[in-house]
Amino acid sequence: MEEYTLLRQFADSWMLLLLFVVFVGIVIWAFRPGSSKTHEDTANIPFRHVDSPNDGDTGPNARTSKAATDEEART
């Protein structure tokens, strides 16, 4: 039997089964009951930074007045 044919048969049978089991395991691991805290923490990473471009101030001069009162964080 040729090497390509042997590898092709392996990929079509056992490797397919192995990859399916790995996929199901990852899905079960991602949706397990204890992971909701981790997912919420990861989802809130962009909102942790204090020096965001829009921090709730509105109006045309909000950015300049905020910059005038606060010290520059990056020097």
XYZ file of N, CA and C in Angstrom:
225
model
N 0.836 -1.167 0.000
C 0.000 0.000 0.000
C 0.891 1.245 0.000
N 0.523 2.151 -0.748
C 1.257 3.393 -0.917
C 1.110 4.290 0.329
N 2.090 5.121 0.582
C 2.069 5.961 1.783
C 0.919 6.973 1.752
N 0.674 7.561 0.596
C -0.413 8.529 0.476
C -1.760 7.876 0.770
N -1.984 6.704 0.234
C -3.246 5.997 0.440
C -3.431 5.644 1.914
N -2.361 5.210 2.559
C -2.426 4.879 3.974
C -2.772 6.114 4.822
N -2.099 7.222 4.540
C -2.377 8.454 5.281
C -3.780 8.977 4.995
N -4.235 8.836 3.773
C -5.584 9.283 3.400
C -6.643 8.469 4.133
N -6.453 7.179 4.228
C -7.405 6.340 4.946
C -7.394 6.653 6.437
N -6.225 6.913 6.992
C -6.128 7.291 8.402
C -6.837 8.619 8.662
N -6.642 9.589 7.769
C -7.270 10.895 7.934
C -8.785 10.803 7.791
N -9.258 9.928 6.931
C -10.697 9.785 6.725
C -11.384 9.020 7.846
N -10.663 8.294 8.635
C -11.320 7.486 9.657
C -10.947 7.936 11.061
N -9.789 7.555 11.545
C -9.430 7.810 12.936
C -9.147 9.276 13.230
N -8.515 9.966 12.311
C -8.219 11.383 12.554
C -9.513 12.195 12.573
N -10.457 11.836 11.717
C -11.747 12.512 11.726
C -12.450 12.298 13.067
N -12.426 11.097 13.560
C -13.018 10.800 14.854
C -12.299 11.546 15.975
N -10.986 11.562 15.940
C -10.210 12.265 16.960
C -10.506 13.763 16.959
N -10.536 14.382 15.795
C -10.802 15.815 15.716
C -12.230 16.146 16.154
N -13.176 15.269 15.872
C -14.542 15.478 16.331
C -14.622 15.412 17.855
N -13.938 14.473 18.460
C -13.914 14.353 19.916
C -13.241 15.583 20.540
N -12.177 16.076 19.943
C -11.506 17.287 20.440
C -12.449 18.482 20.339
N -13.174 18.601 19.228
C -14.118 19.700 19.047
C -15.216 19.658 20.105
N -15.800 18.503 20.326
C -16.848 18.365 21.334
C -16.291 18.673 22.722
N -15.071 18.249 23.009
C -14.453 18.554 24.297
C -14.249 20.042 24.504
N -13.822 20.748 23.470
C -13.620 22.197 23.576
C -14.947 22.906 23.789
N -15.991 22.477 23.092
C -17.309 23.098 23.260
C -17.830 22.864 24.672
N -17.687 21.654 25.180
C -18.131 21.369 26.544
C -17.317 22.186 27.549
N -16.025 22.307 27.331
C -15.173 23.078 28.239
C -15.552 24.565 28.215
N -15.880 25.093 27.040
C -16.212 26.516 26.928
C -17.546 26.844 27.592
N -18.491 25.927 27.562
C -19.809 26.182 28.116
C -20.034 25.523 29.473
N -18.984 25.156 30.147
C -19.142 24.545 31.469
C -19.676 25.592 32.446
N -20.350 25.162 33.502
C -20.993 26.109 34.420
C -20.029 27.085 35.106
N -18.824 26.704 35.406
C -17.908 27.575 36.122
C -17.185 28.594 35.269
N -17.406 28.587 33.974
C -16.636 29.473 33.105
C -17.299 30.818 32.845
N -18.504 31.047 33.343
C -19.183 32.307 33.047
C -18.440 33.502 33.644
N -17.853 33.353 34.828
C -17.082 34.453 35.435
C -15.866 34.799 34.583
N -15.196 33.778 34.089
C -14.024 34.005 33.244
C -14.420 34.711 31.948
N -15.532 34.288 31.341
C -15.973 34.911 30.091
C -16.417 36.356 30.313
N -17.089 36.636 31.420
C -17.484 38.016 31.712
C -16.264 38.894 31.944
N -15.278 38.378 32.656
C -14.052 39.129 32.910
C -13.311 39.423 31.607
N -13.230 38.441 30.740
C -12.556 38.638 29.457
C -13.323 39.608 28.571
N -14.639 39.553 28.603
C -15.453 40.453 27.772
C -15.338 41.905 28.222
N -15.021 42.151 29.482
C -14.936 43.512 30.006
C -13.535 44.108 29.944
N -12.582 43.443 29.340
C -11.218 43.962 29.234
C -11.167 45.335 28.550
N -11.888 45.577 27.456
C -11.784 46.906 26.822
C -12.305 48.046 27.684
N -13.139 47.755 28.669
C -13.726 48.803 29.486
C -12.935 49.088 30.755
N -11.804 48.459 30.949
C -10.999 48.650 32.158
C -10.135 49.902 32.115
N -9.826 50.410 30.935
C -8.877 51.515 30.804
C -9.529 52.836 31.186
N -8.828 53.598 31.997
C -9.346 54.878 32.461
C -9.200 55.945 31.383
N -8.153 55.895 30.609
C -7.884 56.940 29.622
C -8.497 56.607 28.262
N -9.767 56.201 28.263
C -10.438 55.890 27.012
C -10.773 57.189 26.279
N -10.930 57.145 24.973
C -11.218 58.364 24.224
C -12.546 59.012 24.617
N -13.560 58.224 24.924
C -14.851 58.764 25.304
C -15.183 58.257 26.700
N -14.940 59.058 27.702
C -15.175 58.624 29.075
C -16.435 59.240 29.667
N -17.434 59.505 28.852
C -18.704 60.000 29.345
C -18.913 61.481 29.150
N -17.870 62.241 28.860
C -18.021 63.670 28.641
C -18.629 63.907 27.269
N -19.506 64.892 27.198
C -20.111 65.249 25.915
C -19.889 66.723 25.662
N -20.080 67.115 24.455
C -19.922 68.517 24.102
C -18.637 68.753 23.337
N -18.534 69.885 22.643
C -17.359 70.139 21.804
C -16.094 70.426 22.601
N -16.197 71.008 23.796
C -15.010 71.347 24.579
C -14.753 70.374 25.725
N -15.441 69.248 25.745
C -15.305 68.305 26.859
C -13.909 67.715 26.910
N -13.336 67.433 25.776
C -12.014 66.810 25.757
C -10.931 67.795 26.193
N -11.018 69.036 25.732
C -9.999 70.013 26.102
C -10.107 70.388 27.573
N -11.330 70.481 28.099
C -11.455 70.829 29.511
C -10.976 69.684 30.393
N -11.216 68.466 29.978
C -10.733 67.318 30.738
C -9.218 67.263 30.689
N -8.629 67.531 29.527
C -7.177 67.503 29.406
C -6.538 68.642 30.197
N -7.230 69.742 30.324
C -6.669 70.874 31.054
C -6.661 70.618 32.553
N -7.611 69.841 33.047
C -7.681 69.617 34.490
C -6.866 68.412 34.940
N -6.690 67.429 34.098
C -5.961 66.218 34.475
C -4.509 66.290 33.998
N -3.649 65.624 34.744
C -2.260 65.542 34.306
C -2.155 64.549 33.161
N -1.185 64.746 32.328
C -0.958 63.817 31.232
C -0.392 62.514 31.792
N -1.057 61.403 31.480
C -0.650 60.105 32.018
C 0.578 59.559 31.310
N 0.724 59.897 30.039
C 1.884 59.382 29.279
C 2.883 60.506 29.080
N 3.953 60.465 29.779
C 4.988 61.498 29.638
C 6.279 60.906 29.179
